[in-house]
PDB file of C-alpha atoms in Angstrom:
ATOM      1  CA  MET A 859      51.176  84.361  50.683  1.00 94.00           C
ATOM      2  CA  ARG A 860      49.059  81.982  52.731  1.00 94.00           C
ATOM      3  CA  PHE A 861      46.515  83.865  54.837  1.00 95.00           C
ATOM      4  CA  GLY A 862      44.335  82.471  57.605  1.00 94.00           C
ATOM      5  CA  GLY A 863      42.206  85.503  58.384  1.00 94.00           C
ATOM      6  CA  ILE A 864      41.873  89.257  58.785  1.00 96.00           C
ATOM      7  CA  GLN A 865      40.804  91.570  61.586  1.00 97.00           C
ATOM      8  CA  LYS A 866      39.331  94.439  59.642  1.00 97.00           C
ATOM      9  CA  THR A 867      39.768  97.205  62.216  1.00 97.00           C
ATOM     10  CA  SER A 868      42.045  97.625  65.217  1.00 97.00           C
ATOM     11  CA  THR A 869      42.983 100.597  67.375  1.00 97.00           C
ATOM     12  CA  ILE A 870      45.405  98.692  69.627  1.00 95.00           C
ATOM     13  CA  ASP A 871      47.678  96.565  67.441  1.00 97.00           C
ATOM     14  CA  PHE A 872      49.673  99.378  65.798  1.00 98.00           C
ATOM     15  CA  PRO A 873      50.653 102.296  68.054  1.00 96.00           C
ATOM     16  CA  LYS A 874      48.871 105.521  67.063  1.00 95.00           C
ATOM     17  CA  LYS A 875      47.478 103.921  63.886  1.00 97.00           C
ATOM     18  CA  LEU A 876      44.036 102.783  62.852  1.00 98.00           C
ATOM     19  CA  SER A 877      44.915  99.477  61.276  1.00 98.00           C
ATOM     20  CA  CYS A 878      43.804  96.070  60.145  1.00 98.00           C
ATOM     21  CA  VAL A 879      45.591  92.825  61.001  1.00 98.00           C
ATOM     22  CA  VAL A 880      46.204  90.077  58.462  1.00 98.00           C
ATOM     23  CA  PHE A 881      47.064  86.634  59.821  1.00 96.00           C
ATOM     24  CA  THR A 882      49.365  84.242  57.971  1.00 96.00           C
ATOM     25  CA  LEU A 883      49.268  80.456  58.204  1.00 95.00           C
ATOM     26  CA  GLY A 884      52.031  78.328  59.705  1.00 93.00           C
ATOM     27  CA  CYS A 885      54.515  78.714  62.538  1.00 95.00           C
ATOM     28  CA  ASP A 886      57.934  77.306  63.405  1.00 95.00           C
ATOM     29  CA  LEU A 887      57.180  77.253  67.150  1.00 96.00           C
ATOM     30  CA  ASP A 888      54.664  75.344  69.252  1.00 95.00           C
ATOM     31  CA  CYS A 889      53.910  77.494  72.301  1.00 97.00           C
ATOM     32  CA  PHE A 890      51.665  75.587  74.689  1.00 97.00           C
ATOM     33  CA  TYR A 891      49.522  78.677  75.359  1.00 97.00           C
ATOM     34  CA  CYS A 892      49.132  79.747  71.711  1.00 96.00           C
ATOM     35  CA  HIS A 893      45.836  81.580  71.138  1.00 91.00           C
ATOM     36  CA  ASN A 894      46.075  81.199  67.333  1.00 90.00           C
ATOM     37  CA  ARG A 895      46.609  77.444  67.161  1.00 89.00           C
ATOM     38  CA  GLN A 896      44.176  77.168  64.261  1.00 85.00           C
ATOM     39  CA  LEU A 897      46.727  79.112  62.211  1.00 86.00           C
ATOM     40  CA  ILE A 898      49.620  76.774  62.968  1.00 80.00           C
ATOM     41  CA  GLU A 899      47.732  73.531  62.439  1.00 66.00           C
ATOM     42  CA  THR A 900      44.927  73.122  59.891  1.00 61.00           C
ATOM     43  CA  GLY A 901      43.542  76.610  59.522  1.00 67.00           C
ATOM     44  CA  ASP A 902      41.364  77.444  56.545  1.00 80.00           C
ATOM     45  CA  GLN A 903      43.126  79.528  53.916  1.00 91.00           C
ATOM     46  CA  VAL A 904      41.707  82.900  52.891  1.00 94.00           C
ATOM     47  CA  PRO A 905      42.461  83.652  49.222  1.00 95.00           C
ATOM     48  CA  GLU A 906      45.095  86.337  48.752  1.00 96.00           C
ATOM     49  CA  LYS A 907      42.853  88.114  46.239  1.00 97.00           C
ATOM     50  CA  GLU A 908      40.236  88.603  48.981  1.00 97.00           C
ATOM     51  CA  ILE A 909      42.825  90.127  51.328  1.00 98.00           C
ATOM     52  CA  LYS A 910      44.099  92.444  48.594  1.00 98.00           C
ATOM     53  CA  ALA A 911      40.602  93.462  47.533  1.00 98.00           C
ATOM     54  CA  PHE A 912      39.886  94.551  51.115  1.00 98.00           C
ATOM     55  CA  LEU A 913      43.196  96.435  51.408  1.00 98.00           C
ATOM     56  CA  GLU A 914      42.609  98.266  48.144  1.00 98.00           C
ATOM     57  CA  LYS A 915      39.059  99.161  49.178  1.00 97.00           C
ATOM     58  CA  ARG A 916      40.237 100.568  52.535  1.00 97.00           C
ATOM     59  CA  LYS A 917      43.151 102.527  51.064  1.00 96.00           C
ATOM     60  CA  GLY A 918      43.067 106.019  52.558  1.00 94.00           C
ATOM     61  CA  LEU A 919      40.675 104.957  55.318  1.00 97.00           C
ATOM     62  CA  LEU A 920      43.085 102.827  57.348  1.00 98.00           C
ATOM     63  CA  ASP A 921      46.484 104.139  58.427  1.00 98.00           C
ATOM     64  CA  GLY A 922      48.338 100.864  58.615  1.00 98.00           C
ATOM     65  CA  VAL A 923      48.458  97.110  58.166  1.00 98.00           C
ATOM     66  CA  VAL A 924      49.783  94.648  60.741  1.00 98.00           C
ATOM     67  CA  VAL A 925      51.128  91.377  59.333  1.00 98.00           C
ATOM     68  CA  SER A 926      50.861  88.715  62.023  1.00 97.00           C
ATOM     69  CA  GLY A 927      50.491  84.969  62.349  1.00 93.00           C
ATOM     70  CA  GLY A 928      51.250  82.219  62.847  1.00 92.00           C
ATOM     71  CA  GLU A 929      54.722  83.375  61.922  1.00 96.00           C
ATOM     72  CA  ALA A 930      54.783  85.674  58.929  1.00 97.00           C
ATOM     73  CA  THR A 931      58.529  85.390  58.248  1.00 98.00           C
ATOM     74  CA  LEU A 932      57.926  81.839  56.978  1.00 96.00           C
ATOM     75  CA  GLN A 933      55.985  83.193  53.990  1.00 96.00           C
ATOM     76  CA  LYS A 934      58.083  83.021  50.811  1.00 95.00           C
ATOM     77  CA  ASP A 935      56.477  86.106  49.278  1.00 97.00           C
ATOM     78  CA  LEU A 936      56.596  88.279  52.400  1.00 98.00           C
ATOM     79  CA  LEU A 937      58.913  90.971  51.003  1.00 98.00           C
ATOM     80  CA  ASN A 938      56.769  91.394  47.901  1.00 98.00           C
ATOM     81  CA  PHE A 939      53.645  91.649  50.038  1.00 98.00           C
ATOM     82  CA  PHE A 940      55.183  94.448  52.104  1.00 98.00           C
ATOM     83  CA  LYS A 941      56.207  96.207  48.862  1.00 98.00           C
ATOM     84  CA  TYR A 942      52.586  95.961  47.771  1.00 98.00           C
ATOM     85  CA  LEU A 943      51.415  97.485  51.080  1.00 98.00           C
ATOM     86  CA  LYS A 944      53.864 100.347  50.686  1.00 98.00           C
ATOM     87  CA  LYS A 945      52.661 101.030  47.139  1.00 98.00           C
ATOM     88  CA  LEU A 946      49.151 101.384  48.555  1.00 98.00           C
ATOM     89  CA  GLY A 947      50.479 103.960  51.021  1.00 98.00           C
ATOM     90  CA  TYR A 948      50.047 101.982  54.230  1.00 98.00           C
ATOM     91  CA  ALA A 949      52.232 102.198  57.309  1.00 98.00           C
ATOM     92  CA  THR A 950      53.389  98.666  58.087  1.00 98.00           C
ATOM     93  CA  LYS A 951      53.975  96.584  61.205  1.00 98.00           C
ATOM     94  CA  LEU A 952      55.313  93.048  61.548  1.00 98.00           C
ATOM     95  CA  ASP A 953      54.537  90.757  64.484  1.00 98.00           C
ATOM     96  CA  SER A 954      57.205  88.057  64.769  1.00 98.00           C
ATOM     97  CA  ASN A 955      58.739  85.509  67.108  1.00 98.00           C
ATOM     98  CA  GLY A 956      62.164  86.777  66.047  1.00 98.00           C
ATOM     99  CA  GLN A 957      63.495  83.384  64.989  1.00 98.00           C
ATOM    100  CA  ASN A 958      64.219  84.434  61.393  1.00 98.00           C
ATOM    101  CA  LEU A 959      66.701  87.293  61.622  1.00 98.00           C
ATOM    102  CA  GLU A 960      67.743  87.191  57.956  1.00 98.00           C
ATOM    103  CA  ILE A 961      64.191  87.932  56.816  1.00 98.00           C
ATOM    104  CA  ILE A 962      63.844  90.750  59.335  1.00 98.00           C
ATOM    105  CA  LYS A 963      67.155  92.196  58.138  1.00 98.00           C
ATOM    106  CA  LYS A 964      65.935  92.210  54.534  1.00 98.00           C
ATOM    107  CA  LEU A 965      62.663  93.890  55.492  1.00 98.00           C
ATOM    108  CA  ASN A 966      64.419  96.515  57.602  1.00 98.00           C
ATOM    109  CA  GLU A 967      67.162  97.264  55.096  1.00 98.00           C
ATOM    110  CA  ALA A 968      64.565  97.709  52.345  1.00 98.00           C
ATOM    111  CA  LYS A 969      62.589 100.058  54.645  1.00 98.00           C
ATOM    112  CA  LEU A 970      59.470  97.963  54.169  1.00 98.00           C
ATOM    113  CA  VAL A 971      58.468  97.720  57.849  1.00 98.00           C
ATOM    114  CA  ASP A 972      57.811 100.810  59.952  1.00 98.00           C
ATOM    115  CA  TYR A 973      57.362  99.027  63.278  1.00 98.00           C
ATOM    116  CA  PHE A 974      58.297  95.596  64.618  1.00 98.00           C
ATOM    117  CA  ALA A 975      56.784  93.684  67.537  1.00 98.00           C
ATOM    118  CA  ILE A 976      59.005  90.824  68.707  1.00 98.00           C
ATOM    119  CA  ASP A 977      57.674  88.153  71.035  1.00 98.00           C
ATOM    120  CA  LEU A 978      60.171  87.254  73.756  1.00 98.00           C
ATOM    121  CA  LYS A 979      58.482  84.323  75.389  1.00 98.00           C
ATOM    122  CA  ALA A 980      60.575  82.920  78.238  1.00 98.00           C
ATOM    123  CA  THR A 981      63.993  82.771  79.854  1.00 98.00           C
ATOM    124  CA  ARG A 982      66.879  81.212  77.959  1.00 96.00           C
ATOM    125  CA  GLU A 983      66.646  78.034  80.055  1.00 97.00           C
ATOM    126  CA  LYS A 984      62.884  77.576  79.584  1.00 98.00           C
ATOM    127  CA  TYR A 985      62.494  78.509  75.915  1.00 98.00           C
ATOM    128  CA  THR A 986      62.101  75.013  74.475  1.00 98.00           C
ATOM    129  CA  ARG A 987      59.877  73.940  77.370  1.00 97.00           C
ATOM    130  CA  ILE A 988      57.478  76.802  76.629  1.00 98.00           C
ATOM    131  CA  CYS A 989      57.765  77.101  72.845  1.00 97.00           C
ATOM    132  CA  GLY A 990      58.684  73.637  71.571  1.00 96.00           C
ATOM    133  CA  GLU A 991      61.950  71.911  70.785  1.00 95.00           C
ATOM    134  CA  LYS A 992      62.682  74.038  67.687  1.00 93.00           C
ATOM    135  CA  ALA A 993      62.607  77.263  69.692  1.00 97.00           C
ATOM    136  CA  ASP A 994      65.898  79.107  70.187  1.00 98.00           C
ATOM    137  CA  TYR A 995      66.165  81.961  72.694  1.00 98.00           C
ATOM    138  CA  LYS A 996      69.472  83.026  71.142  1.00 98.00           C
ATOM    139  CA  LYS A 997      67.844  83.682  67.761  1.00 98.00           C
ATOM    140  CA  THR A 998      65.189  85.964  69.215  1.00 98.00           C
ATOM    141  CA  ALA A 999      67.778  87.751  71.357  1.00 98.00           C
ATOM    142  CA  GLU A1000      69.937  88.329  68.249  1.00 98.00           C
ATOM    143  CA  THR A1001      66.944  89.798  66.419  1.00 98.00           C
ATOM    144  CA  ILE A1002      66.217  92.201  69.268  1.00 98.00           C
ATOM    145  CA  ARG A1003      69.849  93.278  69.429  1.00 98.00           C
ATOM    146  CA  TYR A1004      69.889  93.802  65.646  1.00 98.00           C
ATOM    147  CA  LEU A1005      66.860  96.097  65.921  1.00 98.00           C
ATOM    148  CA  PHE A1006      68.589  98.020  68.724  1.00 98.00           C
ATOM    149  CA  GLU A1007      71.798  98.408  66.726  1.00 98.00           C
ATOM    150  CA  ASN A1008      69.970  99.570  63.615  1.00 98.00           C
ATOM    151  CA  LYS A1009      67.716 102.007  65.472  1.00 97.00           C
ATOM    152  CA  ALA A1010      64.531 100.367  64.231  1.00 98.00           C
ATOM    153  CA  ASP A1011      61.177 101.238  65.780  1.00 98.00           C
ATOM    154  CA  PHE A1012      60.098  98.209  67.765  1.00 98.00           C
ATOM    155  CA  GLU A1013      58.585  96.801  70.915  1.00 98.00           C
ATOM    156  CA  VAL A1014      59.056  93.549  72.796  1.00 98.00           C
ATOM    157  CA  ARG A1015      56.028  91.540  73.939  1.00 98.00           C
ATOM    158  CA  THR A1016      55.717  88.830  76.566  1.00 98.00           C
ATOM    159  CA  THR A1017      52.560  86.852  77.283  1.00 98.00           C
ATOM    160  CA  LEU A1018      51.937  86.168  80.966  1.00 98.00           C
ATOM    161  CA  TYR A1019      50.972  82.523  80.505  1.00 98.00           C
ATOM    162  CA  PRO A1020      50.466  80.189  83.493  1.00 98.00           C
ATOM    163  CA  GLY A1021      53.832  79.373  85.016  1.00 97.00           C
ATOM    164  CA  ILE A1022      55.824  82.465  84.076  1.00 98.00           C
ATOM    165  CA  THR A1023      57.089  84.095  87.262  1.00 97.00           C
ATOM    166  CA  LYS A1024      58.422  87.377  88.549  1.00 97.00           C
ATOM    167  CA  GLU A1025      61.869  85.773  88.645  1.00 97.00           C
ATOM    168  CA  ASP A1026      61.550  84.786  84.980  1.00 98.00           C
ATOM    169  CA  LEU A1027      60.673  88.340  83.987  1.00 98.00           C
ATOM    170  CA  ILE A1028      63.620  89.731  85.946  1.00 98.00           C
ATOM    171  CA  PHE A1029      65.982  87.251  84.239  1.00 97.00           C
ATOM    172  CA  ILE A1030      64.685  88.433  80.849  1.00 97.00           C
ATOM    173  CA  ALA A1031      64.890  92.098  81.852  1.00 97.00           C
ATOM    174  CA  LYS A1032      68.543  91.790  82.924  1.00 97.00           C
ATOM    175  CA  ASP A1033      69.580  90.311  79.575  1.00 96.00           C
ATOM    176  CA  PHE A1034      68.984  93.459  77.504  1.00 97.00           C
ATOM    177  CA  GLU A1035      69.401  97.193  77.508  1.00 95.00           C
ATOM    178  CA  ASP A1036      66.193  99.202  77.918  1.00 97.00           C
ATOM    179  CA  PHE A1037      63.564  98.069  75.424  1.00 98.00           C
ATOM    180  CA  PRO A1038      61.810 101.003  73.681  1.00 98.00           C
ATOM    181  CA  LEU A1039      58.631  99.373  75.006  1.00 98.00           C
ATOM    182  CA  TRP A1040      58.013  96.101  76.825  1.00 98.00           C
ATOM    183  CA  ARG A1041      54.363  95.179  76.493  1.00 98.00           C
ATOM    184  CA  PHE A1042      52.748  92.442  78.598  1.00 98.00           C
ATOM    185  CA  ASN A1043      49.826  90.433  77.243  1.00 97.00           C
ATOM    186  CA  TYR A1044      47.558  88.895  79.863  1.00 97.00           C
ATOM    187  CA  PHE A1045      46.668  85.238  79.476  1.00 97.00           C
ATOM    188  CA  HIS A1046      43.305  84.057  78.230  1.00 96.00           C
ATOM    189  CA  MET A1047      42.416  80.403  77.820  1.00 96.00           C
ATOM    190  CA  PRO A1048      42.784  79.508  74.128  1.00 95.00           C
ATOM    191  CA  GLU A1049      39.829  77.988  72.328  1.00 91.00           C
ATOM    192  CA  LYS A1050      42.051  75.305  70.790  1.00 91.00           C
ATOM    193  CA  PHE A1051      44.902  73.534  72.593  1.00 94.00           C
ATOM    194  CA  LYS A1052      46.618  70.180  72.888  1.00 94.00           C
ATOM    195  CA  LYS A1053      45.163  67.903  75.542  1.00 95.00           C
ATOM    196  CA  CYS A1054      48.612  67.277  76.994  1.00 96.00           C
ATOM    197  CA  ASP A1055      48.851  70.999  77.825  1.00 96.00           C
ATOM    198  CA  LEU A1056      45.562  71.270  79.717  1.00 97.00           C
ATOM    199  CA  LYS A1057      47.119  70.993  83.175  1.00 97.00           C
ATOM    200  CA  ARG A1058      49.600  73.768  82.429  1.00 97.00           C
ATOM    201  CA  LEU A1059      46.909  75.964  80.919  1.00 98.00           C
ATOM    202  CA  ARG A1060      44.858  75.673  84.105  1.00 97.00           C
ATOM    203  CA  GLY A1061      47.730  76.916  86.251  1.00 97.00           C
ATOM    204  CA  LYS A1062      47.989  80.329  87.878  1.00 96.00           C
ATOM    205  CA  ALA A1063      48.817  83.247  85.589  1.00 97.00           C
ATOM    206  CA  LEU A1064      50.090  86.656  86.633  1.00 98.00           C
ATOM    207  CA  THR A1065      47.400  89.338  86.816  1.00 97.00           C
ATOM    208  CA  LYS A1066      47.545  93.077  86.318  1.00 97.00           C
ATOM    209  CA  TYR A1067      47.568  93.481  90.102  1.00 98.00           C
ATOM    210  CA  ASP A1068      50.612  91.175  90.302  1.00 98.00           C
ATOM    211  CA  MET A1069      52.384  93.200  87.625  1.00 98.00           C
ATOM    212  CA  ILE A1070      51.680  96.515  89.313  1.00 97.00           C
ATOM    213  CA  LYS A1071      53.218  95.141  92.524  1.00 97.00           C
ATOM    214  CA  MET A1072      56.391  94.030  90.735  1.00 97.00           C
ATOM    215  CA  ARG A1073      56.766  97.115  88.523  1.00 97.00           C
ATOM    216  CA  LYS A1074      59.379  98.683  90.807  1.00 97.00           C
ATOM    217  CA  ASP A1075      61.580  95.569  90.684  1.00 97.00           C
ATOM    218  CA  LEU A1076      61.316  95.303  86.895  1.00 98.00           C
ATOM    219  CA  ASN A1077      62.040  99.014  86.525  1.00 97.00           C
ATOM    220  CA  GLU A1078      65.515  98.421  87.940  1.00 97.00           C
ATOM    221  CA  TYR A1079      66.366  96.800  84.597  1.00 97.00           C
ATOM    222  CA  GLN A1080      63.664  97.956  82.154  1.00 98.00           C
ATOM    223  CA  LYS A1081      62.109 101.408  82.332  1.00 97.00           C
ATOM    224  CA  ASN A1082      59.576 101.302  79.499  1.00 98.00           C
ATOM    225  CA  LEU A1083      56.868  98.908  80.616  1.00 98.00           C
ATOM    226  CA  GLU A1084      53.258  98.733  79.498  1.00 97.00           C
ATOM    227  CA  ILE A1085      51.381  96.884  82.206  1.00 94.00           C
TER     228      ILE A1085
END
């Protein structure tokens, strides 16, 4: 496992759990608004033994561990790491862009992940424009539908980056049955970004006030919103 950092305590990343968040290095997407770009480019690696020493020390004090990124499903030893977390008695959560369904299937079938958070980033038509040319809306949609069909505990997350519109959110909402939870993350300017993206990053982003105003329209298609 290649780790880029750890958030030692969190009350908001894992529903109803006091958790820590471990961040893996590398990602298969290139979202222009990414707030963890240091993890997908040249981030410093944190030795796995340091991560494990912390997890073993906090056993019984933390409820759960969130494995995030970057994109954790790219890690070759991911299944073994989740087995290790389970042996320590932790509840487990995976944050993912949903592009690697086969890995998510293996984790779910082995009952190694208690809760999934899948990032659904844009409409089908805009996915590559927002997330880079390797991005595939269909893959993420297939992952979400797999989690529905297999009654997994999960949520869907969408970041309200500059340029995403009410119409975009309605297009996304119409494409699926009711998500168990659709969580919106409000945009903050990333510390590190590509110069070519600066103009887009300075654009107008939806605010909480905007989202409250459009809640009724979104509720026609998705009932379980966290705004």
